[in-house]
């Protein structure tokens, strides 16, 4: 499980944008987003840096959360 803290994710539109961005590079990824805590959890075999980059490209600031 890959997890990020995304403090600048503030609404449902943000959630949809991040979900689409991740699905664009890893369609099989399972994405769980908890908006109140600003957490994005990704269950996928992909590289954490790749997902971090995709979230940044979508306009957000992901901070990796240690497992």
PDB file of N, CA and C in Angstrom:
ATOM      1  N   UNK A   1       0.849  -1.177   0.000  1.00  0.00           N
ATOM      2  CA  UNK A   1       0.000   0.000   0.000  1.00  0.00           C
ATOM      3  C   UNK A   1       0.892   1.238   0.000  1.00  0.00           C
ATOM      4  N   UNK A   2       0.599   2.149  -0.879  1.00  0.00           N
ATOM      5  CA  UNK A   2       1.312   3.418  -0.988  1.00  0.00           C
ATOM      6  C   UNK A   2       0.387   4.497  -0.443  1.00  0.00           C
ATOM      7  N   UNK A   3       0.926   5.371   0.408  1.00  0.00           N
ATOM      8  CA  UNK A   3       0.067   6.371   1.026  1.00  0.00           C
ATOM      9  C   UNK A   3       0.710   7.753   0.976  1.00  0.00           C
ATOM     10  N   UNK A   4      -0.129   8.751   0.680  1.00  0.00           N
ATOM     11  CA  UNK A   4       0.309  10.139   0.631  1.00  0.00           C
ATOM     12  C   UNK A   4      -0.614  11.013   1.460  1.00  0.00           C
ATOM     13  N   UNK A   5      -0.040  12.037   2.038  1.00  0.00           N
ATOM     14  CA  UNK A   5      -0.788  13.117   2.674  1.00  0.00           C
ATOM     15  C   UNK A   5      -0.855  14.228   1.628  1.00  0.00           C
ATOM     16  N   UNK A   6      -2.070  14.644   1.268  1.00  0.00           N
ATOM     17  CA  UNK A   6      -2.245  15.671   0.238  1.00  0.00           C
ATOM     18  C   UNK A   6      -3.087  16.788   0.846  1.00  0.00           C
ATOM     19  N   UNK A   7      -2.432  17.706   1.538  1.00  0.00           N
ATOM     20  CA  UNK A   7      -3.137  18.744   2.292  1.00  0.00           C
ATOM     21  C   UNK A   7      -3.876  19.738   1.413  1.00  0.00           C
ATOM     22  N   UNK A   8      -3.461  19.887   0.155  1.00  0.00           N
ATOM     23  CA  UNK A   8      -4.156  20.832  -0.722  1.00  0.00           C
ATOM     24  C   UNK A   8      -5.298  20.186  -1.503  1.00  0.00           C
ATOM     25  N   UNK A   9      -5.691  18.987  -1.120  1.00  0.00           N
ATOM     26  CA  UNK A   9      -6.865  18.304  -1.665  1.00  0.00           C
ATOM     27  C   UNK A   9      -8.033  18.685  -0.746  1.00  0.00           C
ATOM     28  N   UNK A  10      -8.974  19.482  -1.273  1.00  0.00           N
ATOM     29  CA  UNK A  10      -9.980  20.066  -0.388  1.00  0.00           C
ATOM     30  C   UNK A  10     -11.434  19.763  -0.736  1.00  0.00           C
ATOM     31  N   UNK A  11     -11.688  19.129  -1.889  1.00  0.00           N
ATOM     32  CA  UNK A  11     -13.088  18.935  -2.282  1.00  0.00           C
ATOM     33  C   UNK A  11     -13.247  17.678  -3.143  1.00  0.00           C
ATOM     34  N   UNK A  12     -14.476  17.403  -3.487  1.00  0.00           N
ATOM     35  CA  UNK A  12     -14.779  16.242  -4.321  1.00  0.00           C
ATOM     36  C   UNK A  12     -14.137  16.321  -5.692  1.00  0.00           C
ATOM     37  N   UNK A  13     -14.020  17.513  -6.238  1.00  0.00           N
ATOM     38  CA  UNK A  13     -13.363  17.677  -7.534  1.00  0.00           C
ATOM     39  C   UNK A  13     -11.889  17.259  -7.428  1.00  0.00           C
ATOM     40  N   UNK A  14     -11.241  17.626  -6.334  1.00  0.00           N
ATOM     41  CA  UNK A  14      -9.848  17.230  -6.106  1.00  0.00           C
ATOM     42  C   UNK A  14      -9.732  15.707  -6.063  1.00  0.00           C
ATOM     43  N   UNK A  15     -10.638  15.075  -5.356  1.00  0.00           N
ATOM     44  CA  UNK A  15     -10.641  13.615  -5.243  1.00  0.00           C
ATOM     45  C   UNK A  15     -10.763  12.980  -6.628  1.00  0.00           C
ATOM     46  N   UNK A  16     -11.704  13.473  -7.428  1.00  0.00           N
ATOM     47  CA  UNK A  16     -11.913  12.928  -8.771  1.00  0.00           C
ATOM     48  C   UNK A  16     -10.690  13.149  -9.654  1.00  0.00           C
ATOM     49  N   UNK A  17     -10.075  14.321  -9.550  1.00  0.00           N
ATOM     50  CA  UNK A  17      -8.895  14.627 -10.364  1.00  0.00           C
ATOM     51  C   UNK A  17      -7.742  13.696 -10.032  1.00  0.00           C
ATOM     52  N   UNK A  18      -7.487  13.483  -8.753  1.00  0.00           N
ATOM     53  CA  UNK A  18      -6.396  12.599  -8.332  1.00  0.00           C
ATOM     54  C   UNK A  18      -6.697  11.159  -8.719  1.00  0.00           C
ATOM     55  N   UNK A  19      -7.928  10.737  -8.534  1.00  0.00           N
ATOM     56  CA  UNK A  19      -8.308   9.368  -8.899  1.00  0.00           C
ATOM     57  C   UNK A  19      -8.097   9.132 -10.386  1.00  0.00           C
ATOM     58  N   UNK A  20      -8.530  10.076 -11.223  1.00  0.00           N
ATOM     59  CA  UNK A  20      -8.347   9.947 -12.682  1.00  0.00           C
ATOM     60  C   UNK A  20      -6.874   9.953 -13.061  1.00  0.00           C
ATOM     61  N   UNK A  21      -6.088  10.784 -12.408  1.00  0.00           N
ATOM     62  CA  UNK A  21      -4.657  10.858 -12.710  1.00  0.00           C
ATOM     63  C   UNK A  21      -3.969   9.519 -12.429  1.00  0.00           C
ATOM     64  N   UNK A  22      -4.289   8.917 -11.307  1.00  0.00           N
ATOM     65  CA  UNK A  22      -3.700   7.628 -10.951  1.00  0.00           C
ATOM     66  C   UNK A  22      -4.171   6.544 -11.912  1.00  0.00           C
ATOM     67  N   UNK A  23      -5.461   6.531 -12.218  1.00  0.00           N
ATOM     68  CA  UNK A  23      -6.004   5.532 -13.148  1.00  0.00           C
ATOM     69  C   UNK A  23      -5.392   5.684 -14.543  1.00  0.00           C
ATOM     70  N   UNK A  24      -4.978   6.886 -14.881  1.00  0.00           N
ATOM     71  CA  UNK A  24      -4.378   7.118 -16.183  1.00  0.00           C
ATOM     72  C   UNK A  24      -3.043   6.416 -16.370  1.00  0.00           C
ATOM     73  N   UNK A  25      -2.314   6.180 -15.286  1.00  0.00           N
ATOM     74  CA  UNK A  25      -1.031   5.489 -15.387  1.00  0.00           C
ATOM     75  C   UNK A  25      -1.090   4.049 -14.882  1.00  0.00           C
ATOM     76  N   UNK A  26      -2.098   3.752 -14.074  1.00  0.00           N
ATOM     77  CA  UNK A  26      -2.251   2.389 -13.537  1.00  0.00           C
ATOM     78  C   UNK A  26      -3.737   2.068 -13.407  1.00  0.00           C
ATOM     79  N   UNK A  27      -4.371   1.650 -14.521  1.00  0.00           N
ATOM     80  CA  UNK A  27      -5.816   1.413 -14.516  1.00  0.00           C
ATOM     81  C   UNK A  27      -6.288   0.389 -13.483  1.00  0.00           C
ATOM     82  N   UNK A  28      -5.428  -0.562 -13.122  1.00  0.00           N
ATOM     83  CA  UNK A  28      -5.824  -1.599 -12.172  1.00  0.00           C
ATOM     84  C   UNK A  28      -5.644  -1.176 -10.716  1.00  0.00           C
ATOM     85  N   UNK A  29      -5.095   0.007 -10.479  1.00  0.00           N
ATOM     86  CA  UNK A  29      -4.844   0.462  -9.107  1.00  0.00           C
ATOM     87  C   UNK A  29      -6.161   0.662  -8.360  1.00  0.00           C
ATOM     88  N   UNK A  30      -6.151   0.308  -7.096  1.00  0.00           N
ATOM     89  CA  UNK A  30      -7.281   0.575  -6.217  1.00  0.00           C
ATOM     90  C   UNK A  30      -6.928   1.824  -5.428  1.00  0.00           C
ATOM     91  N   UNK A  31      -7.732   2.859  -5.573  1.00  0.00           N
ATOM     92  CA  UNK A  31      -7.462   4.142  -4.927  1.00  0.00           C
ATOM     93  C   UNK A  31      -8.505   4.383  -3.841  1.00  0.00           C
ATOM     94  N   UNK A  32      -8.027   4.666  -2.637  1.00  0.00           N
ATOM     95  CA  UNK A  32      -8.903   4.976  -1.508  1.00  0.00           C
ATOM     96  C   UNK A  32      -8.508   6.364  -1.011  1.00  0.00           C
ATOM     97  N   UNK A  33      -9.429   7.310  -1.091  1.00  0.00           N
ATOM     98  CA  UNK A  33      -9.137   8.681  -0.680  1.00  0.00           C
ATOM     99  C   UNK A  33     -10.045   9.068   0.469  1.00  0.00           C
ATOM    100  N   UNK A  34      -9.412   9.537   1.548  1.00  0.00           N
ATOM    101  CA  UNK A  34     -10.142  10.027   2.715  1.00  0.00           C
ATOM    102  C   UNK A  34      -9.971  11.541   2.745  1.00  0.00           C
ATOM    103  N   UNK A  35     -10.979  12.248   2.246  1.00  0.00           N
ATOM    104  CA  UNK A  35     -10.896  13.700   2.128  1.00  0.00           C
ATOM    105  C   UNK A  35     -10.708  14.406   3.477  1.00  0.00           C
ATOM    106  N   UNK A  36     -11.458  14.059   4.533  1.00  0.00           N
ATOM    107  CA  UNK A  36     -11.275  14.779   5.804  1.00  0.00           C
ATOM    108  C   UNK A  36      -9.846  14.711   6.356  1.00  0.00           C
ATOM    109  N   UNK A  37      -9.161  13.586   6.154  1.00  0.00           N
ATOM    110  CA  UNK A  37      -7.785  13.457   6.663  1.00  0.00           C
ATOM    111  C   UNK A  37      -6.744  13.781   5.588  1.00  0.00           C
ATOM    112  N   UNK A  38      -7.216  14.052   4.360  1.00  0.00           N
ATOM    113  CA  UNK A  38      -6.339  14.390   3.228  1.00  0.00           C
ATOM    114  C   UNK A  38      -5.374  13.250   2.882  1.00  0.00           C
ATOM    115  N   UNK A  39      -5.841  12.016   3.024  1.00  0.00           N
ATOM    116  CA  UNK A  39      -4.997  10.849   2.748  1.00  0.00           C
ATOM    117  C   UNK A  39      -5.404  10.191   1.438  1.00  0.00           C
ATOM    118  N   UNK A  40      -4.398   9.817   0.667  1.00  0.00           N
ATOM    119  CA  UNK A  40      -4.600   9.070  -0.573  1.00  0.00           C
ATOM    120  C   UNK A  40      -3.852   7.746  -0.406  1.00  0.00           C
ATOM    121  N   UNK A  41      -4.579   6.654  -0.509  1.00  0.00           N
ATOM    122  CA  UNK A  41      -3.978   5.321  -0.406  1.00  0.00           C
ATOM    123  C   UNK A  41      -4.139   4.629  -1.749  1.00  0.00           C
ATOM    124  N   UNK A  42      -3.056   4.050  -2.212  1.00  0.00           N
ATOM    125  CA  UNK A  42      -3.059   3.396  -3.515  1.00  0.00           C
ATOM    126  C   UNK A  42      -2.594   1.960  -3.328  1.00  0.00           C
ATOM    127  N   UNK A  43      -3.427   1.040  -3.762  1.00  0.00           N
ATOM    128  CA  UNK A  43      -3.080  -0.372  -3.719  1.00  0.00           C
ATOM    129  C   UNK A  43      -2.752  -0.784  -5.149  1.00  0.00           C
ATOM    130  N   UNK A  44      -1.455  -0.825  -5.432  1.00  0.00           N
ATOM    131  CA  UNK A  44      -1.003  -1.161  -6.787  1.00  0.00           C
ATOM    132  C   UNK A  44       0.449  -1.606  -6.725  1.00  0.00           C
ATOM    133  N   UNK A  45       0.874  -2.267  -7.767  1.00  0.00           N
ATOM    134  CA  UNK A  45       2.254  -2.747  -7.842  1.00  0.00           C
ATOM    135  C   UNK A  45       3.211  -1.667  -8.320  1.00  0.00           C
ATOM    136  N   UNK A  46       2.690  -0.510  -8.681  1.00  0.00           N
ATOM    137  CA  UNK A  46       3.520   0.552  -9.234  1.00  0.00           C
ATOM    138  C   UNK A  46       4.466   1.173  -8.226  1.00  0.00           C
ATOM    139  N   UNK A  47       5.356   1.987  -8.745  1.00  0.00           N
ATOM    140  CA  UNK A  47       6.372   2.670  -7.965  1.00  0.00           C
ATOM    141  C   UNK A  47       5.782   3.908  -7.280  1.00  0.00           C
ATOM    142  N   UNK A  48       6.070   4.103  -6.000  1.00  0.00           N
ATOM    143  CA  UNK A  48       5.532   5.240  -5.243  1.00  0.00           C
ATOM    144  C   UNK A  48       5.937   6.571  -5.871  1.00  0.00           C
ATOM    145  N   UNK A  49       7.163   6.673  -6.364  1.00  0.00           N
ATOM    146  CA  UNK A  49       7.619   7.924  -6.978  1.00  0.00           C
ATOM    147  C   UNK A  49       6.820   8.251  -8.236  1.00  0.00           C
ATOM    148  N   UNK A  50       6.445   7.225  -8.955  1.00  0.00           N
ATOM    149  CA  UNK A  50       5.636   7.427 -10.160  1.00  0.00           C
ATOM    150  C   UNK A  50       4.275   8.017  -9.791  1.00  0.00           C
ATOM    151  N   UNK A  51       3.642   7.466  -8.766  1.00  0.00           N
ATOM    152  CA  UNK A  51       2.342   7.979  -8.331  1.00  0.00           C
ATOM    153  C   UNK A  51       2.479   9.385  -7.750  1.00  0.00           C
ATOM    154  N   UNK A  52       3.551   9.621  -7.019  1.00  0.00           N
ATOM    155  CA  UNK A  52       3.791  10.958  -6.477  1.00  0.00           C
ATOM    156  C   UNK A  52       3.900  11.977  -7.617  1.00  0.00           C
ATOM    157  N   UNK A  53       4.619  11.610  -8.670  1.00  0.00           N
ATOM    158  CA  UNK A  53       4.770  12.499  -9.812  1.00  0.00           C
ATOM    159  C   UNK A  53       3.454  12.777 -10.519  1.00  0.00           C
ATOM    160  N   UNK A  54       2.634  11.764 -10.651  1.00  0.00           N
ATOM    161  CA  UNK A  54       1.339  11.913 -11.319  1.00  0.00           C
ATOM    162  C   UNK A  54       0.421  12.841 -10.519  1.00  0.00           C
ATOM    163  N   UNK A  55       0.441  12.704  -9.199  1.00  0.00           N
ATOM    164  CA  UNK A  55      -0.379  13.573  -8.352  1.00  0.00           C
ATOM    165  C   UNK A  55       0.129  15.015  -8.458  1.00  0.00           C
ATOM    166  N   UNK A  56       1.446  15.189  -8.500  1.00  0.00           N
ATOM    167  CA  UNK A  56       2.012  16.538  -8.671  1.00  0.00           C
ATOM    168  C   UNK A  56       1.607  17.137 -10.017  1.00  0.00           C
ATOM    169  N   UNK A  57       1.670  16.337 -11.069  1.00  0.00           N
ATOM    170  CA  UNK A  57       1.279  16.805 -12.400  1.00  0.00           C
ATOM    171  C   UNK A  57      -0.189  17.226 -12.430  1.00  0.00           C
ATOM    172  N   UNK A  58      -1.001  16.609 -11.572  1.00  0.00           N
ATOM    173  CA  UNK A  58      -2.424  16.961 -11.499  1.00  0.00           C
ATOM    174  C   UNK A  58      -2.640  18.265 -10.727  1.00  0.00           C
ATOM    175  N   UNK A  59      -1.564  18.796 -10.122  1.00  0.00           N
ATOM    176  CA  UNK A  59      -1.658  20.086  -9.455  1.00  0.00           C
ATOM    177  C   UNK A  59      -1.674  20.048  -7.940  1.00  0.00           C
ATOM    178  N   UNK A  60      -1.298  18.920  -7.355  1.00  0.00           N
ATOM    179  CA  UNK A  60      -1.352  18.771  -5.901  1.00  0.00           C
ATOM    180  C   UNK A  60       0.033  18.497  -5.331  1.00  0.00           C
ATOM    181  N   UNK A  61       0.141  18.552  -4.012  1.00  0.00           N
ATOM    182  CA  UNK A  61       1.424  18.387  -3.340  1.00  0.00           C
ATOM    183  C   UNK A  61       1.371  17.155  -2.428  1.00  0.00           C
ATOM    184  N   UNK A  62       1.702  15.984  -2.963  1.00  0.00           N
ATOM    185  CA  UNK A  62       1.672  14.770  -2.147  1.00  0.00           C
ATOM    186  C   UNK A  62       2.918  14.644  -1.270  1.00  0.00           C
ATOM    187  N   UNK A  63       2.707  14.262  -0.036  1.00  0.00           N
ATOM    188  CA  UNK A  63       3.802  13.986   0.892  1.00  0.00           C
ATOM    189  C   UNK A  63       3.732  12.513   1.251  1.00  0.00           C
ATOM    190  N   UNK A  64       4.784  11.743   0.971  1.00  0.00           N
ATOM    191  CA  UNK A  64       4.764  10.315   1.297  1.00  0.00           C
ATOM    192  C   UNK A  64       4.558  10.092   2.797  1.00  0.00           C
ATOM    193  N   UNK A  65       3.772   9.076   3.124  1.00  0.00           N
ATOM    194  CA  UNK A  65       3.527   8.698   4.503  1.00  0.00           C
ATOM    195  C   UNK A  65       4.265   7.387   4.745  1.00  0.00           C
ATOM    196  N   UNK A  66       5.124   7.368   5.754  1.00  0.00           N
ATOM    197  CA  UNK A  66       5.886   6.151   6.055  1.00  0.00           C
ATOM    198  C   UNK A  66       4.946   5.035   6.512  1.00  0.00           C
ATOM    199  N   UNK A  67       5.227   3.845   6.017  1.00  0.00           N
ATOM    200  CA  UNK A  67       4.380   2.682   6.345  1.00  0.00           C
ATOM    201  C   UNK A  67       4.620   2.191   7.748  1.00  0.00           C
TER     202      UNK A  67
END
